[in-house]
Coordinates of C-alpha atoms and ligand atoms in Angstrom, one line a residue:
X296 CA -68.7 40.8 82.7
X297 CA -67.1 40.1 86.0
X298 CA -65.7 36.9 85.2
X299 CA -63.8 38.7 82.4
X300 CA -62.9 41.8 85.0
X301 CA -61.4 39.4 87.4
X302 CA -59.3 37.1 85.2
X303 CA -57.7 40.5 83.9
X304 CA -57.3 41.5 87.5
X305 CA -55.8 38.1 88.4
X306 CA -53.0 38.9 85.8
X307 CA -52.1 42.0 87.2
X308 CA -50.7 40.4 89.8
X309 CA -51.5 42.5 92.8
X310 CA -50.9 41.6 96.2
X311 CA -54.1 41.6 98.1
X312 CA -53.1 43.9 101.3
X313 CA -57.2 43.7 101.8
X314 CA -60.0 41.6 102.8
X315 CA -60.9 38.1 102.7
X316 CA -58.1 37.0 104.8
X317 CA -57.4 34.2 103.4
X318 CA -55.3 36.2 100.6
X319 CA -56.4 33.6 97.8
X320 CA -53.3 31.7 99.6
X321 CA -52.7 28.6 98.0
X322 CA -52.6 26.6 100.9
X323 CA -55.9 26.0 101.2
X324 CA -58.4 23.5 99.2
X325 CA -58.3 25.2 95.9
X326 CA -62.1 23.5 95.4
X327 CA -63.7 26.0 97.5
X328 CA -62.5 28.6 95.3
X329 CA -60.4 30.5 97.8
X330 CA -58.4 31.7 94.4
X331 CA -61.5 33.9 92.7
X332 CA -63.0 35.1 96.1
X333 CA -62.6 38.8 96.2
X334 CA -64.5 42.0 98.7
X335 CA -65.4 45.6 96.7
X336 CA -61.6 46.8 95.8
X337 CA -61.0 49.2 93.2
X338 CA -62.5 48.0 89.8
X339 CA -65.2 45.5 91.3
X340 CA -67.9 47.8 92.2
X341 CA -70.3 47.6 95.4
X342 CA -73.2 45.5 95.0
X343 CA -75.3 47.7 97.6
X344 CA -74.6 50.6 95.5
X345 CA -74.0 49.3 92.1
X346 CA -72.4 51.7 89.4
X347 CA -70.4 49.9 87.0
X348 CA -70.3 45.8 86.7
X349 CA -73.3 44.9 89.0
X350 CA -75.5 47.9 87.2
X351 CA -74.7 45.7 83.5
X352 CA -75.4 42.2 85.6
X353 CA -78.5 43.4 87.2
X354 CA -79.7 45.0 83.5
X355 CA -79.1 41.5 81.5
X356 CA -81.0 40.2 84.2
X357 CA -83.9 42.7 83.4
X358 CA -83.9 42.1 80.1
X359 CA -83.8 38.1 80.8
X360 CA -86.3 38.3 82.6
X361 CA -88.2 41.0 80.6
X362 CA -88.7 43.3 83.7
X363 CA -87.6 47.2 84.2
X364 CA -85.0 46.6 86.9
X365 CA -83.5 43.9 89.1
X366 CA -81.7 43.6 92.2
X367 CA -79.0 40.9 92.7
X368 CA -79.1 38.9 95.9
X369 CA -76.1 36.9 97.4
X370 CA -78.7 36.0 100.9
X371 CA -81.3 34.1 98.5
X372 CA -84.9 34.7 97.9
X373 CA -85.1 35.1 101.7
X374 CA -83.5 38.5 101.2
X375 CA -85.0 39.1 98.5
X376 CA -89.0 38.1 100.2
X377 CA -87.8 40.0 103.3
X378 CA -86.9 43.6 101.4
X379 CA -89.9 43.2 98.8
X380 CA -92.5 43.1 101.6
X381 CA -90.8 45.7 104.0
X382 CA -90.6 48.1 101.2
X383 CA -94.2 48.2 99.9
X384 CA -95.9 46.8 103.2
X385 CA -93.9 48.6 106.9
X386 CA -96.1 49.5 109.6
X387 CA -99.1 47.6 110.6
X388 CA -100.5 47.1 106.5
X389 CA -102.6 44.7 105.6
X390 CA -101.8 42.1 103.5
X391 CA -103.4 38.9 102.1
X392 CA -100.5 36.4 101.5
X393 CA -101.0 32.8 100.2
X394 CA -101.5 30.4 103.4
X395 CA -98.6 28.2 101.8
X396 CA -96.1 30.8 101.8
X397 CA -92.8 29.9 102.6
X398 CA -91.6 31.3 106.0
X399 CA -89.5 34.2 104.7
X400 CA -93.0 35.8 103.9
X401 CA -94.4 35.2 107.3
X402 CA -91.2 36.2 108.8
X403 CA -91.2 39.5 107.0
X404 CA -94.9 39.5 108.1
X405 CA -93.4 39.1 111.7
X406 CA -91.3 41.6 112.0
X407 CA -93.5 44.4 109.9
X408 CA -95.9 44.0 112.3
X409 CA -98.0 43.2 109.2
X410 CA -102.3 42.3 109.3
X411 CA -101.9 39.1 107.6
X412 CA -104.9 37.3 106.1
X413 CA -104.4 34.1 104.1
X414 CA -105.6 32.8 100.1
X415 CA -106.5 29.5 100.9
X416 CA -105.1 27.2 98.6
X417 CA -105.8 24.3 97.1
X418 CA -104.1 20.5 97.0
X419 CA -104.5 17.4 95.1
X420 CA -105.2 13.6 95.7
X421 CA -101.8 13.7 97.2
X422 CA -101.6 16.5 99.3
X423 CA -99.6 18.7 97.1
X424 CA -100.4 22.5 96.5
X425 CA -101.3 23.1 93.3
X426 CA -103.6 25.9 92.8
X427 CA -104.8 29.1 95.3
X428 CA -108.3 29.7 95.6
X429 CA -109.4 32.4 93.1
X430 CA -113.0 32.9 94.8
X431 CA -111.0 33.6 98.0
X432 CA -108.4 36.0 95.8
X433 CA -111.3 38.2 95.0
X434 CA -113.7 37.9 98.2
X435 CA -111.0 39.3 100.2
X436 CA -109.7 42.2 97.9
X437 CA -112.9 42.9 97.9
X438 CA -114.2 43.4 101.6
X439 CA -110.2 45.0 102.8
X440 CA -107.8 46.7 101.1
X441 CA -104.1 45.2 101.2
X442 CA -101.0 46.7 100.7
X443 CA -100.0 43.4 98.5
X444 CA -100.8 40.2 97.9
X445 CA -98.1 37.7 97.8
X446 CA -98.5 34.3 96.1
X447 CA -96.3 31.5 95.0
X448 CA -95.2 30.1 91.8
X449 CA -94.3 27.5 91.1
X450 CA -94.7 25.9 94.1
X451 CA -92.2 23.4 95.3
X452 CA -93.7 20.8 93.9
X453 CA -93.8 22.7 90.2
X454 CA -97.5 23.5 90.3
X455 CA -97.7 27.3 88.2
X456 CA -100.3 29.9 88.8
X457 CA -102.1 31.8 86.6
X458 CA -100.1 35.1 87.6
X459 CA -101.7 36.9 84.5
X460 CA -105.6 36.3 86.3
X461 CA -103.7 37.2 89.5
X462 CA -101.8 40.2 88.4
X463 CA -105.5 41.3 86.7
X464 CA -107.2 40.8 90.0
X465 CA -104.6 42.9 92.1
X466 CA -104.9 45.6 89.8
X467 CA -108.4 45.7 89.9
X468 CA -108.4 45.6 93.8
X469 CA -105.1 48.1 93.6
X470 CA -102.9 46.0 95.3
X471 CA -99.5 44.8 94.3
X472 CA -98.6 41.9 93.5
X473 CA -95.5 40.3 95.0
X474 CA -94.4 37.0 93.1
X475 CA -92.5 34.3 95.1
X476 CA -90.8 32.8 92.2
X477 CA -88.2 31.2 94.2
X478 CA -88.8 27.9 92.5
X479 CA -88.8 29.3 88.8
X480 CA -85.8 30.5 87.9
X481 CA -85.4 28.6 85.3
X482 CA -88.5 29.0 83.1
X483 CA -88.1 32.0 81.3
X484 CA -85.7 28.8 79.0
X485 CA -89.0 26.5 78.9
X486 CA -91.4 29.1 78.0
X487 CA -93.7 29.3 81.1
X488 CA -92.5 32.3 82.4
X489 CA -94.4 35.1 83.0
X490 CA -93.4 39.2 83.7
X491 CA -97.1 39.8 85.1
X492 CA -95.9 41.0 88.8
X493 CA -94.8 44.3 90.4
X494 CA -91.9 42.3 91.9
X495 CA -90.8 38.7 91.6
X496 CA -88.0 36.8 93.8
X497 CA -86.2 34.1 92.4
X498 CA -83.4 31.6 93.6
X499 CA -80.9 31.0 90.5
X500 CA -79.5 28.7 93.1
X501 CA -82.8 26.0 92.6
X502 CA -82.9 25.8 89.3
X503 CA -80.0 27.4 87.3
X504 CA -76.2 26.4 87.2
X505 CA -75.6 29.1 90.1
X506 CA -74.0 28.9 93.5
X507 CA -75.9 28.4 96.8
X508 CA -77.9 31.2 97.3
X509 CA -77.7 33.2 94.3
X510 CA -81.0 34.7 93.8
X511 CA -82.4 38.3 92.1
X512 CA -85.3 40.7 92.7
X513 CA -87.2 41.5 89.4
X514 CA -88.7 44.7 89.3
X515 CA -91.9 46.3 86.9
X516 CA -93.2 48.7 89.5
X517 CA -90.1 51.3 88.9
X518 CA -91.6 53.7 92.0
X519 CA -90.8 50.9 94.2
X520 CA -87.0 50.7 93.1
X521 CA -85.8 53.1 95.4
X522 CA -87.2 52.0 98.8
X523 CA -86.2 48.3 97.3
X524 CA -82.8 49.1 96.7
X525 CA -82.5 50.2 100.6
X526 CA -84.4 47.5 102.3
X527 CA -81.9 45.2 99.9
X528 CA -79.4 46.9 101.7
X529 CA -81.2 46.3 105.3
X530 CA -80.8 42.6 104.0
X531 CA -78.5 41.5 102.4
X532 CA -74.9 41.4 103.8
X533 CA -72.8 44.3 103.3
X534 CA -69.8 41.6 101.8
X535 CA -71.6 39.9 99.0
X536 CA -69.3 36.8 98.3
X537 CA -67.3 37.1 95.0
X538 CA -68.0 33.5 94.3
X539 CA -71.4 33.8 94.0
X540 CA -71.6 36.6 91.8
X541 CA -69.5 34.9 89.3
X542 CA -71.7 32.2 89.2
X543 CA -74.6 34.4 88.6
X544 CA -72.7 36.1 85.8
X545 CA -71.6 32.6 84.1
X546 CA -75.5 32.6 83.4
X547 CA -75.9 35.6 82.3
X548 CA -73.1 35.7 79.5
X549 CA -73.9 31.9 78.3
X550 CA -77.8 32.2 78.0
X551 CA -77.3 30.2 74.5
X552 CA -75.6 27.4 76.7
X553 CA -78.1 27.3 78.8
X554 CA -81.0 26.5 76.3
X555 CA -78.9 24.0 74.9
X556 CA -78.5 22.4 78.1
X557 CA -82.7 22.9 78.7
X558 CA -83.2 21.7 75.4
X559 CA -81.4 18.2 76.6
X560 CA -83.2 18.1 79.9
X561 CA -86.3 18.0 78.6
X562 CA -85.5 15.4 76.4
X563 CA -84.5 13.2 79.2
X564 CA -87.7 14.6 81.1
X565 CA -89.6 13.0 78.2
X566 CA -87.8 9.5 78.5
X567 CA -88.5 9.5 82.5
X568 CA -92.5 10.1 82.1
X569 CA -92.8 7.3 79.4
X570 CA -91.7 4.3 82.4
X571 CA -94.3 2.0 83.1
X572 CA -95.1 1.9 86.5
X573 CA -97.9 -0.2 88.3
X574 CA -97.6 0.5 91.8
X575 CA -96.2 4.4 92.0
X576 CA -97.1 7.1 89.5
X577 CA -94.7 9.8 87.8
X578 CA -97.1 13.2 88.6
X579 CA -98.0 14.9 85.1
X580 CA -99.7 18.3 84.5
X581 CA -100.0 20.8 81.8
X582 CA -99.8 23.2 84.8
X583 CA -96.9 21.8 86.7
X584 CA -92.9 21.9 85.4
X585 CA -91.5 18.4 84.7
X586 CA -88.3 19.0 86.2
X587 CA -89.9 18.6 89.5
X588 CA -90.2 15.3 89.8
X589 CA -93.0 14.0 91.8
X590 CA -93.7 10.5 92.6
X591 CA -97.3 9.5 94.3
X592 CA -96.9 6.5 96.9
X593 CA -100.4 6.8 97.1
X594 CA -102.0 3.8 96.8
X595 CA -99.0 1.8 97.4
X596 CA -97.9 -0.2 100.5
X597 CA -95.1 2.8 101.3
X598 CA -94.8 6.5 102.0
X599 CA -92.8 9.0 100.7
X600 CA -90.3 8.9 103.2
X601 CA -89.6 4.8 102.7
X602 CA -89.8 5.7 98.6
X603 CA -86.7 8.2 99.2
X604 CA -85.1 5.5 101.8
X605 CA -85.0 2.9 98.9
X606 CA -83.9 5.9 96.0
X607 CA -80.7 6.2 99.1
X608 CA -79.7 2.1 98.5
X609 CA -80.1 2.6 94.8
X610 CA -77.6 5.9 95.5
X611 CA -80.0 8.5 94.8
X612 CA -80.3 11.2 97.2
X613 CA -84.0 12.9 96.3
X614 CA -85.5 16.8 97.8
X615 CA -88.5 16.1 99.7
X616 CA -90.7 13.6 100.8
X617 CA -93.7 14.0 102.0
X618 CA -96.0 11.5 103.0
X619 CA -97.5 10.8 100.0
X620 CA -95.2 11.3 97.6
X621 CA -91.5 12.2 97.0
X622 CA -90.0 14.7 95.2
X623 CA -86.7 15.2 92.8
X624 CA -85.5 17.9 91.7
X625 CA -83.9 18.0 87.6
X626 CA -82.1 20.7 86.0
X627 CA -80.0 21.9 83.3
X628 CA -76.9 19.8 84.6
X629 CA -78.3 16.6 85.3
X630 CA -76.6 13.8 82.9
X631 CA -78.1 10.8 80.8
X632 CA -76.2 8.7 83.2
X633 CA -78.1 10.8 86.4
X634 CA -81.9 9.9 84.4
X635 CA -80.8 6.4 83.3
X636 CA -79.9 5.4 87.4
X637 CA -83.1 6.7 88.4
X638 CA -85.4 5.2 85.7
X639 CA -83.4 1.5 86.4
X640 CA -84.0 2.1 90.0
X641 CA -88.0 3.1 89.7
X642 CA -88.3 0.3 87.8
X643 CA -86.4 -1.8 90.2
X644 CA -88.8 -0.3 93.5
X645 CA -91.8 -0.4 91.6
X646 CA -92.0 -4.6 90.9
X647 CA -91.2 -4.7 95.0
X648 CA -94.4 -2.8 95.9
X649 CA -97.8 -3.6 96.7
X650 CA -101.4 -1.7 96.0
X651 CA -102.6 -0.8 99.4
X652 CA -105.7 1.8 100.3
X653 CA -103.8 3.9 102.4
X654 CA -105.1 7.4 102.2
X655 CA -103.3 10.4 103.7
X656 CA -105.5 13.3 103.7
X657 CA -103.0 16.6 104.1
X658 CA -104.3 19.8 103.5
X659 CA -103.4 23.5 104.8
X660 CA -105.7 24.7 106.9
X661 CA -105.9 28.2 107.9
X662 CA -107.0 27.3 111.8
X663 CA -108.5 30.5 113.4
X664 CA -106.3 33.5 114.2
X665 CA -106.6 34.8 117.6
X666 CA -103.8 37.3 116.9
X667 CA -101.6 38.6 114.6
X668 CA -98.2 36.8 114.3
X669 CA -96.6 39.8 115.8
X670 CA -98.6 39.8 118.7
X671 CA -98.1 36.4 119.5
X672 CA -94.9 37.0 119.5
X673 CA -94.6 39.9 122.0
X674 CA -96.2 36.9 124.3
X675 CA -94.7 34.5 127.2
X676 CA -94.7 31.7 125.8
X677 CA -94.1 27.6 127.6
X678 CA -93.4 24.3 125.9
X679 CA -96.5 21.5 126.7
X680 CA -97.5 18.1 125.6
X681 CA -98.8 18.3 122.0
X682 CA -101.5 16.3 123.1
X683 CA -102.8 18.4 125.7
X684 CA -102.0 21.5 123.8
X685 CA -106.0 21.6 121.7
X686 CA -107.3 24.5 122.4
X687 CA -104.2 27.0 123.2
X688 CA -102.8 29.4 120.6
X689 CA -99.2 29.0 119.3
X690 CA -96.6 30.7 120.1
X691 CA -94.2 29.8 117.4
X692 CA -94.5 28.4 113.8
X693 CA -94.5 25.0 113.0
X694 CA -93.1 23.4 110.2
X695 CA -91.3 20.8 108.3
X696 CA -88.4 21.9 106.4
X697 CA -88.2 21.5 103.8
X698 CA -90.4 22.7 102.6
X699 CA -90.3 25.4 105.3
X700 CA -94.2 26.0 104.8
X701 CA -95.9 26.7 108.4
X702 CA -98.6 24.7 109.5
X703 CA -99.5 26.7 112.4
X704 CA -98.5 30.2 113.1
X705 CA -97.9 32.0 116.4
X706 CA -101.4 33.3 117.5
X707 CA -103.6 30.7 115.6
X708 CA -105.8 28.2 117.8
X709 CA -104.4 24.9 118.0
X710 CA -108.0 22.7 116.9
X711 CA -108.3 18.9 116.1
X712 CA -107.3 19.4 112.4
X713 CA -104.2 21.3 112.9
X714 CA -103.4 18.0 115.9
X715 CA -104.4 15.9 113.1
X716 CA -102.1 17.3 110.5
X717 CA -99.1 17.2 112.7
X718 CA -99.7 13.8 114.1
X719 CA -99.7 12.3 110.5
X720 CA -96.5 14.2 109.5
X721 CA -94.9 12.6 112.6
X722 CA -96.7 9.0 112.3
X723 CA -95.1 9.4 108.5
X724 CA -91.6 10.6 109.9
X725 CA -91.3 14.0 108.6
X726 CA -89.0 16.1 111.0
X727 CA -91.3 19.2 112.1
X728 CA -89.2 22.1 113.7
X729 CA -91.1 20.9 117.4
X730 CA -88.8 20.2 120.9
X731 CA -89.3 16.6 120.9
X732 CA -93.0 16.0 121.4
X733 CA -93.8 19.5 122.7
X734 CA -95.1 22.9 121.4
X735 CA -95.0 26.1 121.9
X736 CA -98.3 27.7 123.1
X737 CA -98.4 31.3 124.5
X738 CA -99.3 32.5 128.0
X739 CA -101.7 34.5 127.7
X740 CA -102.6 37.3 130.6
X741 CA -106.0 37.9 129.5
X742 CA -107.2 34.5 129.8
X743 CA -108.0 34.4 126.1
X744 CA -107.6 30.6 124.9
X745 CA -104.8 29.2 127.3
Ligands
PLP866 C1 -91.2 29.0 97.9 C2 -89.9 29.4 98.5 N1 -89.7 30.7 98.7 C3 -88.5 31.2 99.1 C4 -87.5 30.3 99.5 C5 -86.2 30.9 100.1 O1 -85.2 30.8 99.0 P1 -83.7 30.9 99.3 O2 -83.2 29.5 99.8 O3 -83.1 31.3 98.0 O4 -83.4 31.9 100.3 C6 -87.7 28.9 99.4 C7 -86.6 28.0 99.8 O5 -86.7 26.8 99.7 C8 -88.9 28.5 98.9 O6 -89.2 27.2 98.8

């Protein structure tokens, strides 16, 4: 499709009298693909108004994906998040979002002036989400009615949902159900996908062969499409790069390649979970994707953040770490020669370790909200101590990013647990989004908590 329209157009010769300026001139690095980077001339439609090659992209990506329309996004699932939310939840809704949403949901929350409640979630041995609370789900839809509900799957760590018990629930409750699927682009080609949504948002970018930060909208609820289509257009940038469309379309005309590829990744995937280890431990679930690779420190004399510091001297560069664990991210175009160095080098870490009881208990908490986020946010706000700040309510989010998941958001109470929880990320060396030791707490004219 557009890889095919622009190598004819690149024959024709024309000389580009238009946007980008850098006229595909040869004097630059021709890696950064200066040479195929085009704006919306005459034959290579508009992606905010799609009538010829963007309406074929977005329909093979419907019927990838099995859905009834899709939106292409070159801003990433942050666009994508953003647009979904404003156009099914503007003005002052209510809406019950999972308390481990990434901040694109609480940011659309934000500036929607959205009544947010949380689904608490829950996390393993290690601290890793891997399921929401489904008592929660239902006790809530039941006692408030919500615009949506907006939940995550996979999560970053490759835990997956049941969306089909989710998608029941919402229906029930007559809420929709808005999918982060940021993380699972890739699993309509393992066979854990599932269409059960009114919209999903997923990066192609994570998980597919795609350039940073391809991404799409998929789409079941079709009287949502128009007021999507706009707030896409609110969005996402009115000069969608060239680049990353043709990276998005690669996938799409090579599907077959693409299971080929799958089929050898989880071959390798296979060979990694058979190592013996005796000190850290290769996570395993039937619910979790295997191309997330997450190591457990637990137990061990390390934490995550020394495991990924000794992967760096055996040259591997890993995605997270997290106190108790670190995590790796596989994919279709990772080589033998990627799985053999990073099965010689667990090997190699693992006979250096010891057994320790360490025991880092990380959970999200949903710490009382004294306002909604927007209204904390209309606050004065001051920077103090973090350890005289118990007590006051935030005035900003705090996270660590990745995996951009607040811990605190403006207008919650700042308790012992929430103190707790950041004071273990720091002892541990995670970088949270804070001004040295300080945090923002608001000023609060009525006297209500500052
Ligand atoms: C769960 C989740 N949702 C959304 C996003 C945003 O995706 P993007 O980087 O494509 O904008 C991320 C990014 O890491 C994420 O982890």
């Amino acid at each position: 499709m557009l890889n095919k329209i622009i190598d004819n157009y690149l024959k024709e010769n024309y000389y580009p009298f238009h946007m980008p300026g850098h006229k595909r001139s040869e004097i630059f690095d021709s890696n950064l693909g200066y040479g195929r980077d085009f704006t919306e001339i005459d034959g290579l439609d508009n992606l905010n108004d799609p009538k010829e090659v963007f309406v074929d992209m977005e329909r093979k990506i419907a019927e990838t994906y099995d859905v009834k329309d899709a939106i292409i996004s070159t801003n990433g699932s942050t666009s994508g998040i953003l647009a979904s939310i404003r156009a099914i939840s503007q003005n002052n809704k209510n809406i019950l979002i999972q308390r481990s949403s990434h901040k694109a949901v609480y940011n659309a929350c934000l500036i929607n002036k959205l009544k947010v409640d949380y689904i608490g979630v829950k996390t393993n041995d290690i601290g890793a989400i891997v399921d929401i609370s489904f008592e929660d789900l239902e006790d809530k839809l039941k006692n408030k009615t919500y615009s949506a509900v907006v939940v995550t799957s996979p999560s970053y760590e490759g835990y997956i949902l049941d969306i089909e018990r989710i998608y029941k629930i919402c229906k029930k409750y007559k809420a929709k159900l808005i999918l982060d699927m940021a993380h699972g682009s890739h699993l309509f080609l393992t066979g854990a996908y599932k269409n059960t949504f009114d919209i999903a948002i997923t990066s192609f970018h994570k998980n597919l062969p795609a350039l940073t930060p391809a991404a799409a909208v998929l789409i079941n609820d079709e009287q949502i499409v128009k007021d999507l289509r706009f707030a896409m257009s609110i969005f996402q940038t009115s000069s969608p790069s060239y680049l990353i469309l043709q990276s998005i379309d690669y996938i799409l005309e090579n599907i077959g390649e693409m299971e080929i590829l799958n089929q050898k990744l989880q071959a390798n995937l296979v060979d990694l979970y058979k190592i013996k280890l005796k000190n850290l431990s290769l996570i395993d679930d039937k619910n979790k994707d295997r191309s997330k690779i997450l190591i457990s420190t637990k137990n061990t004399n390390i934490n995550g953040k020394t495991l990924a510091n000794l992967l760096k001297e055996e040259k591997i560069e890993i995605e997270m770490a997290y106190p108790s664990y670190a995590l790796l991210i596989a994919s279709l175009c990772d080589r033998d020669k990627g799985f053999d160095l990073l099965k010689n080098a667990l090997i190699k870490i693992d006979k250096t370790l010891e057994k320790s009881a360490y025991l880092f208990n990380f959970t999200y908490q949903s710490p009382q909200k004294i306002y909604q986020i927007y209204e904390a946010m209309d606050f004065d706000s001051e920077l103090i101590k973090i350890e005289n700040s118990q007590g006051r309510i935030a005035g900003g989010f705090t996270y660590a990013y990745p995996p951009g998941i607040p811990i605190l958001a403006p207008g919650e109470l700042i308790d012992s647990k929430v103190l707790e929880n950041i004071n273990n990320l720091q002892k541990n060396n995670i970088r949270l989004n804070l001004v040295g030791k300080s945090i923002a707490v608001i000023i609060d004219k009525m006297n209500k908590n500052c």
